[in-house]
Short mmCIF file of C-alpha atoms in Angstrom, two decimals:
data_model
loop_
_atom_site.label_atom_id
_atom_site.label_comp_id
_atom_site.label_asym_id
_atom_site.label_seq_id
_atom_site.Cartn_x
_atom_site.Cartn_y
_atom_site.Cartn_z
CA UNK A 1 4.44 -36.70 -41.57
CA UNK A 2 5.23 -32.92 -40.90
CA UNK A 3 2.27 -32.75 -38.65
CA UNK A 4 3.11 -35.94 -36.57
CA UNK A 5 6.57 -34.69 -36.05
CA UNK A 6 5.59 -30.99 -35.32
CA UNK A 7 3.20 -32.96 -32.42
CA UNK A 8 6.33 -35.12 -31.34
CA UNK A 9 8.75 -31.80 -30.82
CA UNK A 10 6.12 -30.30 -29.16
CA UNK A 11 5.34 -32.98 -26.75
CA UNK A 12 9.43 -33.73 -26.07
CA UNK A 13 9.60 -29.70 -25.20
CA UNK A 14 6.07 -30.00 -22.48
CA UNK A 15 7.68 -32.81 -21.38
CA UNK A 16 11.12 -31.00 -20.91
CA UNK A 17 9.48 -28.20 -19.10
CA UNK A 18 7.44 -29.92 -17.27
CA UNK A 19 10.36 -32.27 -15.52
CA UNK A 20 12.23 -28.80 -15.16
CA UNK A 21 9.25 -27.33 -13.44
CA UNK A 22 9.34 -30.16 -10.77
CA UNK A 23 13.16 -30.48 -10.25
CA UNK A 24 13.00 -27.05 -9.74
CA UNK A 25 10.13 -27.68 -7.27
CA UNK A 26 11.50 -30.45 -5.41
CA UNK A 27 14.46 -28.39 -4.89
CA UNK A 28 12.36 -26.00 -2.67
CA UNK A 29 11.24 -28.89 -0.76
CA UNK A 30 10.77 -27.52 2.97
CA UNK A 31 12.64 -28.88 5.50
CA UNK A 32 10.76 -31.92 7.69
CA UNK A 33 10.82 -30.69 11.49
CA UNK A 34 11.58 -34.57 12.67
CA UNK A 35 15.08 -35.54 11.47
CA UNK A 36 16.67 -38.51 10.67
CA UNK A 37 19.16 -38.59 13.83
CA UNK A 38 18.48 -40.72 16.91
CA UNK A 39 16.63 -37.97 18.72
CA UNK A 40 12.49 -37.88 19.79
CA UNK A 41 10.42 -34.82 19.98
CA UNK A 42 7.67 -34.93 23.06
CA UNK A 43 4.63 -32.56 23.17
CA UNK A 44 2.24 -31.85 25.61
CA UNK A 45 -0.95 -32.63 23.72
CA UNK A 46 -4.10 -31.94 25.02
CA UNK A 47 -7.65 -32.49 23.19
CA UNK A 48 -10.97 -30.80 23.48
CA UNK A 49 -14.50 -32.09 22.22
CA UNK A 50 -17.57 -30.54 23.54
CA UNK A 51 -16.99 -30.28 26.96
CA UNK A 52 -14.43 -33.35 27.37
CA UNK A 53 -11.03 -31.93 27.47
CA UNK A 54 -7.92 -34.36 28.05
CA UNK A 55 -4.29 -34.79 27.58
CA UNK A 56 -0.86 -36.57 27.19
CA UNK A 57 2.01 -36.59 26.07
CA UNK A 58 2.85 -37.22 22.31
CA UNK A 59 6.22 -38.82 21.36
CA UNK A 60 7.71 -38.40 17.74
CA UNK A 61 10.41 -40.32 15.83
CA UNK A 62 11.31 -39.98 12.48
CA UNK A 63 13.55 -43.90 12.19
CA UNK A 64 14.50 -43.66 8.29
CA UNK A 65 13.06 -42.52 4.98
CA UNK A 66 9.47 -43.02 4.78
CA UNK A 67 9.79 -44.62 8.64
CA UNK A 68 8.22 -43.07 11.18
CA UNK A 69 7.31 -44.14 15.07
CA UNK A 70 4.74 -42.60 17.73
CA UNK A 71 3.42 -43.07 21.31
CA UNK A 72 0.67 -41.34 22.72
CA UNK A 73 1.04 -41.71 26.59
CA UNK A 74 -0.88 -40.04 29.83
CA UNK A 75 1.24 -38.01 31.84
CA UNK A 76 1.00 -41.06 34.68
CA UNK A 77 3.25 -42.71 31.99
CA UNK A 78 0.18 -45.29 30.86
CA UNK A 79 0.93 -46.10 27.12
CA UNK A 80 -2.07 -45.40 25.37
CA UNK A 81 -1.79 -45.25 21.66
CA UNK A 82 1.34 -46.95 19.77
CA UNK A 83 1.41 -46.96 15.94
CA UNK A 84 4.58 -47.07 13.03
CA UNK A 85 4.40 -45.55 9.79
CA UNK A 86 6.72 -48.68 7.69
CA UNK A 87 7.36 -47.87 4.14
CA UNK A 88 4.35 -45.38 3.91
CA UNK A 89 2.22 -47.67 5.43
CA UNK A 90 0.61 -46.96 9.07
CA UNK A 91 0.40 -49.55 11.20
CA UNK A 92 -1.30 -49.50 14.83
CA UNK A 93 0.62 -51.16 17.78
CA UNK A 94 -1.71 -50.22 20.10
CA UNK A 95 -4.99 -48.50 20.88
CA UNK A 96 -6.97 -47.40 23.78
CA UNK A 97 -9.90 -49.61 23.41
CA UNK A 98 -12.48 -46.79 24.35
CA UNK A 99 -11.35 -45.21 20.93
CA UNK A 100 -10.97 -48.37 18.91
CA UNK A 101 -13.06 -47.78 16.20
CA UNK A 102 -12.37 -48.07 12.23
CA UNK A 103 -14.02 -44.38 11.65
CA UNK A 104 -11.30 -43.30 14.79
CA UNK A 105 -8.89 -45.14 13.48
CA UNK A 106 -9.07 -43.70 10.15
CA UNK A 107 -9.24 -39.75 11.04
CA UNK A 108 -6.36 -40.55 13.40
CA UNK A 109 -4.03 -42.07 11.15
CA UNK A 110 -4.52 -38.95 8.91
CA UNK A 111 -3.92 -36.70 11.69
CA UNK A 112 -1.02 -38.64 13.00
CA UNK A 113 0.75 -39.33 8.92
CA UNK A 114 -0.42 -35.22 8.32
CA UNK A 115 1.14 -34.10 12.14
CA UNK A 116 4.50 -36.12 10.81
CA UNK A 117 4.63 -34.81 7.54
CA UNK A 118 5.00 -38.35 6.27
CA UNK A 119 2.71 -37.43 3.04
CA UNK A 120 4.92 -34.79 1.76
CA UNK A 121 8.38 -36.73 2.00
CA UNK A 122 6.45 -39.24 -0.10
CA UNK A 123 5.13 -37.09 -2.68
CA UNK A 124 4.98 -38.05 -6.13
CA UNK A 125 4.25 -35.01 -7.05
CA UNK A 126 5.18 -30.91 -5.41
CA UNK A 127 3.96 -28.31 -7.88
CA UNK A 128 3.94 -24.17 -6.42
CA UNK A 129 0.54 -22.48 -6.98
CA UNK A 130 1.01 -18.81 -5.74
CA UNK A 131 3.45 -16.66 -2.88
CA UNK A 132 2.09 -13.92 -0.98
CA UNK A 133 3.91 -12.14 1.79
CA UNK A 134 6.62 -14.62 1.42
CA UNK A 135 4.19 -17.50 2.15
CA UNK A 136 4.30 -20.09 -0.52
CA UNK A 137 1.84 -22.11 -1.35
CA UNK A 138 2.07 -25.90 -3.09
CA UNK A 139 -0.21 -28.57 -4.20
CA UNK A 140 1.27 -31.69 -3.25
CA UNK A 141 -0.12 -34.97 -4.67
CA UNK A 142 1.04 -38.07 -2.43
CA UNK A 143 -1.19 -40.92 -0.43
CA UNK A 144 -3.61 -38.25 -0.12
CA UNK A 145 -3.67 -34.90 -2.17
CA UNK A 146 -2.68 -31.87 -0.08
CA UNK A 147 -2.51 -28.04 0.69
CA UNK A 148 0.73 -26.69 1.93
CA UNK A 149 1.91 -23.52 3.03
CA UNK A 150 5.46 -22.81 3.74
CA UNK A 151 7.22 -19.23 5.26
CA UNK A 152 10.75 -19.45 5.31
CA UNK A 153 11.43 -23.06 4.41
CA UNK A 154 9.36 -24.40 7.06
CA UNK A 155 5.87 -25.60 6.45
CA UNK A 156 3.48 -23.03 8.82
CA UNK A 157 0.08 -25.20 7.19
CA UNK A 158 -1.36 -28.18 5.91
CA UNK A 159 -4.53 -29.49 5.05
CA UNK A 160 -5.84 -32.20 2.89
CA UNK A 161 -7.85 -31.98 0.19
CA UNK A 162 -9.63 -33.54 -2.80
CA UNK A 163 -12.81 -35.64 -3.07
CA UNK A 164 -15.49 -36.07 -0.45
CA UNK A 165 -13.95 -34.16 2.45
CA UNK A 166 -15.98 -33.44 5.35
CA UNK A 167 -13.86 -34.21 7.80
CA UNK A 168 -11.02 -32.18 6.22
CA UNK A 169 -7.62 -32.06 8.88
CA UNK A 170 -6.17 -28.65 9.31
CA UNK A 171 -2.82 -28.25 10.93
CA UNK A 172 -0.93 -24.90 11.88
CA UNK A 173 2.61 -25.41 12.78
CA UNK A 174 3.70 -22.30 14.98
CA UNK A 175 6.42 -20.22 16.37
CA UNK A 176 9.45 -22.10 14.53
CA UNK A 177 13.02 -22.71 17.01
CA UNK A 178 15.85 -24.36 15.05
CA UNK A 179 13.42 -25.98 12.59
CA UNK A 180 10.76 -27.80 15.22
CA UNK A 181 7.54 -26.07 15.58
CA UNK A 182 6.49 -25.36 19.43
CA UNK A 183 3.17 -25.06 18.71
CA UNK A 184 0.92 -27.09 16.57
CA UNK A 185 -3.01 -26.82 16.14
CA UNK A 186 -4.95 -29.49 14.61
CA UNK A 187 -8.76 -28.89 13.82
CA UNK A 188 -11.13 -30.43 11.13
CA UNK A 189 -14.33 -29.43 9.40
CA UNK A 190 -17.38 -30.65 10.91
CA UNK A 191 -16.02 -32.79 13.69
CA UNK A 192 -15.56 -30.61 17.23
CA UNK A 193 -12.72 -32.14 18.20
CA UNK A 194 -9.38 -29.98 18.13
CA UNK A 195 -5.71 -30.95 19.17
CA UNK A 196 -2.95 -28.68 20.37
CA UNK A 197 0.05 -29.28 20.84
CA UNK A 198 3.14 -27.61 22.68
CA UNK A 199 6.72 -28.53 22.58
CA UNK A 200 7.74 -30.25 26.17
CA UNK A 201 10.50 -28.65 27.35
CA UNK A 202 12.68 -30.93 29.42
CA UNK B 1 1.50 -76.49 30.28
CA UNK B 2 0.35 -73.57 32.64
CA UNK B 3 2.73 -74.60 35.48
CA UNK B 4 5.73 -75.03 33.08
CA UNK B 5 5.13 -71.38 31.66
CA UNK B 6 4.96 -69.62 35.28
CA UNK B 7 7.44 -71.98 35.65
CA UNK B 8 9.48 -70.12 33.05
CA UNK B 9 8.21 -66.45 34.42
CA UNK B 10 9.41 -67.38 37.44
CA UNK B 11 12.68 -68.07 36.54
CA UNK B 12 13.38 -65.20 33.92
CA UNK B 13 11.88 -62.75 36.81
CA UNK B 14 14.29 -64.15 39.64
CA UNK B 15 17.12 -64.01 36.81
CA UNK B 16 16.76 -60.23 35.82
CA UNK B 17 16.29 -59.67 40.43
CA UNK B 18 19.75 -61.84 40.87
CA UNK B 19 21.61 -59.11 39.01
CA UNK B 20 20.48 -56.51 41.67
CA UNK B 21 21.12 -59.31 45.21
CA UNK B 22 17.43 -60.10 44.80
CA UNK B 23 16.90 -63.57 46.39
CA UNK B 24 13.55 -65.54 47.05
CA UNK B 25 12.18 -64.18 50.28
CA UNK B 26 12.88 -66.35 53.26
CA UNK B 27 9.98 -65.38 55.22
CA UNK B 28 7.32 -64.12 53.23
CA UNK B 29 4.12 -65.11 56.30
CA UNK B 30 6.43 -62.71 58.57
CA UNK B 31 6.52 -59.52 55.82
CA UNK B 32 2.77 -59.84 54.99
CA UNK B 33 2.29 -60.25 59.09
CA UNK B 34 4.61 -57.14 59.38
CA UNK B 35 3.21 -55.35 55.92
CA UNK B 36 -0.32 -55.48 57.17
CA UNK B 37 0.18 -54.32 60.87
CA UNK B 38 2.10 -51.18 59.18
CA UNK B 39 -0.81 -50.07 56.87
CA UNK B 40 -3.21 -49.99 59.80
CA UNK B 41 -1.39 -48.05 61.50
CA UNK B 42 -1.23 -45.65 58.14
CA UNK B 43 -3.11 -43.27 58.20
CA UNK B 44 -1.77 -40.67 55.86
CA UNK B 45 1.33 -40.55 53.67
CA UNK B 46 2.95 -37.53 51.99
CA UNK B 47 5.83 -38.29 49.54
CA UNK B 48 7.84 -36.52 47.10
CA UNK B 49 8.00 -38.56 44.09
CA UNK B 50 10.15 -38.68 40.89
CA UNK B 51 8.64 -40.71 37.97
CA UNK B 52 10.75 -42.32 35.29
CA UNK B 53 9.12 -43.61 31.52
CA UNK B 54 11.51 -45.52 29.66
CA UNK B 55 10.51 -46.55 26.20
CA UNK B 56 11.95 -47.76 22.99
CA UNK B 57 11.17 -44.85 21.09
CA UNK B 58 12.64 -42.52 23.42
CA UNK B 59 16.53 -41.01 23.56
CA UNK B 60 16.69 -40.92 26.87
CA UNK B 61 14.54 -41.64 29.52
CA UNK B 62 11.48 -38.97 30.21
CA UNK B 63 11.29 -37.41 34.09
CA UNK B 64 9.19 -36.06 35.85
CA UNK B 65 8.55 -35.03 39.52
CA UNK B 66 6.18 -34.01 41.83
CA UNK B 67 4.51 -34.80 45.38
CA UNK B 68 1.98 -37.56 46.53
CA UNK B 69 -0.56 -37.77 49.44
CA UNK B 70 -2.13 -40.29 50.59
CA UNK B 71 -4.95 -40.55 53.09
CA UNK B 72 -7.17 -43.78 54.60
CA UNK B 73 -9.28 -45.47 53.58
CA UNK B 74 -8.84 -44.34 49.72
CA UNK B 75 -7.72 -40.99 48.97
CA UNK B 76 -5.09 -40.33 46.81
CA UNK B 77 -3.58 -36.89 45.35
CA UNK B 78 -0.56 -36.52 42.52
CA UNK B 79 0.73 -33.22 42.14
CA UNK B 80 2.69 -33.50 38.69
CA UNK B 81 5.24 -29.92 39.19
CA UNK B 82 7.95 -30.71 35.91
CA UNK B 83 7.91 -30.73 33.83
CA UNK B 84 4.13 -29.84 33.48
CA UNK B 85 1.59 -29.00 35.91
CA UNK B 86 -0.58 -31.81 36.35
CA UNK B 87 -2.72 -33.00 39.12
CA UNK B 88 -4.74 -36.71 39.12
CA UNK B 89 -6.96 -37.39 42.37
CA UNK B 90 -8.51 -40.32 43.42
CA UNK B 91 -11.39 -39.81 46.00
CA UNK B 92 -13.47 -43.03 45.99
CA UNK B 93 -15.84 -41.95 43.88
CA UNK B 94 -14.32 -40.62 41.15
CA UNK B 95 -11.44 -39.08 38.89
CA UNK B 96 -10.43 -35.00 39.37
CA UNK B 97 -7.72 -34.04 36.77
CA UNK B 98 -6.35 -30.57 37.25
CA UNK B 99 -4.56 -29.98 33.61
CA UNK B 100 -2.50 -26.87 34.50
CA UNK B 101 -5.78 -24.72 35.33
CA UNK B 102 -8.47 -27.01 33.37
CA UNK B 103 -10.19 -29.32 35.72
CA UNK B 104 -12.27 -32.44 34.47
CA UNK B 105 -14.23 -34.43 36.49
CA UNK B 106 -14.93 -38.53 35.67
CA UNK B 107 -16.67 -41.81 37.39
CA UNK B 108 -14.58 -44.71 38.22
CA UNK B 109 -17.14 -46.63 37.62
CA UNK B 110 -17.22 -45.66 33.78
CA UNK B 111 -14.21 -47.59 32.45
CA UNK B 112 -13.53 -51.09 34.19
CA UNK B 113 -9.59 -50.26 33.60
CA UNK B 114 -9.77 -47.17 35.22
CA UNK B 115 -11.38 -48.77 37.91
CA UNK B 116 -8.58 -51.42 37.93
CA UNK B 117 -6.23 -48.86 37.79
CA UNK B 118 -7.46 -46.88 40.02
CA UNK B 119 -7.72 -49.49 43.08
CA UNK B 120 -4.21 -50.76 41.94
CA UNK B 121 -2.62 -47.31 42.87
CA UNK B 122 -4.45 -46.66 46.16
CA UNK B 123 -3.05 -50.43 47.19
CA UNK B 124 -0.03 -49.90 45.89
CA UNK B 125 0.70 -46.66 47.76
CA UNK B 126 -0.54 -49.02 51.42
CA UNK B 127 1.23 -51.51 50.38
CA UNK B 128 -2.04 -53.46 50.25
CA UNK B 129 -1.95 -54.95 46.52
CA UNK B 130 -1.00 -58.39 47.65
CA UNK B 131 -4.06 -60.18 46.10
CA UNK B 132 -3.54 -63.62 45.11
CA UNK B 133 -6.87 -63.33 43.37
CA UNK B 134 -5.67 -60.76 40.59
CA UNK B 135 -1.73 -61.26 40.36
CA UNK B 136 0.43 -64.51 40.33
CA UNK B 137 2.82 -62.77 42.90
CA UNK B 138 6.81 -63.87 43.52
CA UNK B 139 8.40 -62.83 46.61
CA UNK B 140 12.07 -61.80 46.34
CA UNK B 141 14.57 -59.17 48.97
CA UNK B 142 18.21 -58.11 49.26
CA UNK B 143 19.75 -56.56 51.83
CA UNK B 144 17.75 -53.01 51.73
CA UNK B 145 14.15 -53.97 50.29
CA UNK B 146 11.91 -56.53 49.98
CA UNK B 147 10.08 -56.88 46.49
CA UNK B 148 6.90 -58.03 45.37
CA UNK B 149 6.41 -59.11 41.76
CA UNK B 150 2.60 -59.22 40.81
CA UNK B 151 1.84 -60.79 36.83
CA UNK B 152 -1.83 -59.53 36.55
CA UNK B 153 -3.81 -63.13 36.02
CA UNK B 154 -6.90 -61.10 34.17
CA UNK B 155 -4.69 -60.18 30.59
CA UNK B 156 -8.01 -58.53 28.65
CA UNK B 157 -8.15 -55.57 31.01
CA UNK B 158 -5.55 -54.44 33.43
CA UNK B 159 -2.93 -57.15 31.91
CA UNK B 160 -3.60 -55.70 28.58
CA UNK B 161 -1.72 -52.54 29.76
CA UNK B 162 0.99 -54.04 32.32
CA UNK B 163 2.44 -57.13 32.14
CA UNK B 164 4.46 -56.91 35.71
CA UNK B 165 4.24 -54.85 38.44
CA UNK B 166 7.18 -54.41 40.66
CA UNK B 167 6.83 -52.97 44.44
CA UNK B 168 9.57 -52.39 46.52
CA UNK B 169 9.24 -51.75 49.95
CA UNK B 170 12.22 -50.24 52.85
CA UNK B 171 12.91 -52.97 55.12
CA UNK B 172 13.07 -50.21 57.81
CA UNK B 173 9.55 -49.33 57.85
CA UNK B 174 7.49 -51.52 54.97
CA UNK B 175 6.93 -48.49 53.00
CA UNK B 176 6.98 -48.76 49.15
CA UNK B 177 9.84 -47.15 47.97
CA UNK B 178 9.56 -47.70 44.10
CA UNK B 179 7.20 -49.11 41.82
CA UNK B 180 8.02 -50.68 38.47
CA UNK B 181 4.94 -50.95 36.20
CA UNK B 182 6.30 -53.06 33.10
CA UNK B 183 4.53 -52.98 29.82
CA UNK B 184 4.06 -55.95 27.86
CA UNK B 185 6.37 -54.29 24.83
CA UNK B 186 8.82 -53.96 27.80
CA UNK B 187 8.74 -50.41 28.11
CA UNK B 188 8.36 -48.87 31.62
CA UNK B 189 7.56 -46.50 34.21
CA UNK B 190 9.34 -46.43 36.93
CA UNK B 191 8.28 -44.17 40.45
CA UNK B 192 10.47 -43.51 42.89
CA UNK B 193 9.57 -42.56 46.63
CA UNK B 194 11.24 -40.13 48.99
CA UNK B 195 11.02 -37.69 51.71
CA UNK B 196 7.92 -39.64 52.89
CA UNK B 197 6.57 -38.24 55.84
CA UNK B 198 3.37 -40.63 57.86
CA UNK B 199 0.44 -39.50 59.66
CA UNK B 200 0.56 -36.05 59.08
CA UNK B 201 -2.93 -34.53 59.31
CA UNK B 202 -4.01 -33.97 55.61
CA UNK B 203 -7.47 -31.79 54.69
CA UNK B 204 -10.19 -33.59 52.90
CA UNK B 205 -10.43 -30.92 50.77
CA UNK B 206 -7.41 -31.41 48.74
CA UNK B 207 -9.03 -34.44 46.81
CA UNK B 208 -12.32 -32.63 45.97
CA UNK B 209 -12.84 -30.62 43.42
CA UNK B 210 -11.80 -26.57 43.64
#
């Protein structure tokens, strides 16, 4: 009987520090670069595999919690590449046919959800793992488990992580202005493709 | 059933044109008479151009500008200047895109679409995309243009992408002085012709590669 309530006191307090570690965590959330308002962010993205380079323009909209909305276009204006993140869940709305493939598809909508930062607004779980030279870094456990560095409230890397993970996305957000990155650089691990992307300035 | 539905298109097109004086054209024989003689006379065109994209997803609407040239029988050059520097030619055998400095080179011939696309802009800058073949076309004009409304018939390739095209052309001289290309989602880009300048002598070399 003393034993089994020892066990139980000891398991309320873990428990007790444990939701006080993550409050405290989620309170150092960093601060998502799309906002809720009305208001799109366009970059000039341009892609490289091999010796194929192209580009477009990439249009971002974060609608409501957990809703996101993105158009790839060419800079002729021809939509190429539609899709919606609803509820956490990423739907296509349209696709270039040349890339319409379920292995495509499936890097892409990683990319896309990890460009967004959709996975970390949904996190069920943020915990810290170490700061050096004022970078923080967290493990964040969501749809996908993830890698997360942040400088000054706003997130400078991400990469996903966890399980078989050869084609690993790595994403550097770059030189910060009021919150929005103006540079981003997505690469992955064993595929030769890489994406960068500028803020348009209108 | 297929003549009630462009039925239908036919009235919801000549609905959205009546807001704008668009009425059906009286004599269309006469502007494809008139249309034709003026492209054969063509040979060159040099345009400034100012390019509208409206979509859902956007604030407000994204611009850009730039210049066009045109030469016979199927040359075409856009010079993209803002907001990014962007040039797309169109040389009759193939695809040059000059991506501020980074030049790739592709065969029309490698993607039906592109081909589609590709022929679609070097008629619509003549004026020569009247094909009765490839578009269900309406005929409408008001007082300063006379409009040509093409529904692509084919809706796998080039209709996948555009569900209207819209061509105005100056009553003055039957050039095209906008284009509309409508998106089935109904977004849209919209160009915009001006400054245009004919038959000035344009170098070959501009639509081959540096």
């Amino acid at each position: 009987m003393k034993f089994f309530l020892k066990s139980k006191i000891l398991s309320i307090a873990f428990i007790s520090i444990q939701l006080h570690s993550f409050s405290q965590e989620v309170e150092q959330l960093p601060i998502p670069y799309l906002s809720f308002n009305d208001t799109n962010v366009i970059y000039d993205m341009s892609m490289s595999y091999k010796k194929y380079y192209g580009s477009g323009l990439l249009v971002l909209k974060r609608q409501s919690k957990s809703n996101y909305h993105g158009v790839f276009l060419s800079k002729m204006g021809l939509k190429l590449m539609e899709f919606k993140i609803i509820d956490g869940v990423f739907v296509w709305k349209k696709m270039i046919q040349y890339l319409d493939k379920k292995s495509v598809r499936k890097i892409m909508e990683r990319d896309f959800a990890m460009l967004m930062l959709s996975d970390v607004e949904s996190a069920e779980r943020i915990k810290k793992k170490t700061t050096k030279n004022d970078v923080m870094k967290y493990k964040v456990w969501s749809t996908r488990k993830l890698l997360l560095e942040v400088d000054d409230s706003n997130i400078v890397y991400i990469e996903n992580r966890g399980g078989f993970n050869l084609t690993k996305t790595k994403i550097v957000f770059d030189n910060y202005e009021k919150n929005t990155p103006k540079s981003l650089n997505l690469t992955h691990n064993a595929i030769k493709v890489k994406l960068q992307l500028e803020l348009l300035e209108q | 059933m297929r003549a009630t539905i462009t039925f239908i298109c036919f009235i919801i097109t000549f609905i959205s044109f009546a807001q704008n004086d668009f009425r059906v054209m009286k004599e269309v024989e006469a502007f494809k008479k008139n249309l034709t003689e003026k492209t054969a006379i063509t040979n060159s065109i040099i345009a400034e151009f100012k390019q509208e994209k409206f979509m859902s997803i956007l604030s407000q609407q994204l611009i850009s500008n730039g210049t066009i040239k045109f030469k016979q029988p199927n040359m075409v050059k856009w010079s993209y200047t803002t907001p990014y520097l962007y040039d797309i030619v169109l040389n009759g055998n193939g695809i040059i895109i000059d991506d501020g400095g980074k030049v790739n080179e592709f065969s029309v011939g490698s993607s039906k679409l592109f081909s589609e696309m590709n022929q679609l802009i070097i008629n619509s800058v003549q004026g020569n995309v009247l094909d009765a073949t490839k578009f269900n076309i309406t005929y409408l004009e008001n007082k300063e243009y006379f409009a040509a409304v093409l529904t692509p018939i084919d809706k796998k390739q080039l209709g996948a992408f555009l569900s209207e095209i819209e061509i105005y052309f100056d009553k003055q001289d039957y050039s095209v002085s906008r284009l509309k290309l409508v998106e089935p989602e109904e977004d849209y880009t919209q160009i915009t012709f001006f400054n245009k300048q004919f038959n000035q002598a344009i170098s070959d070399e501009i639509f081959s590669k540096k």
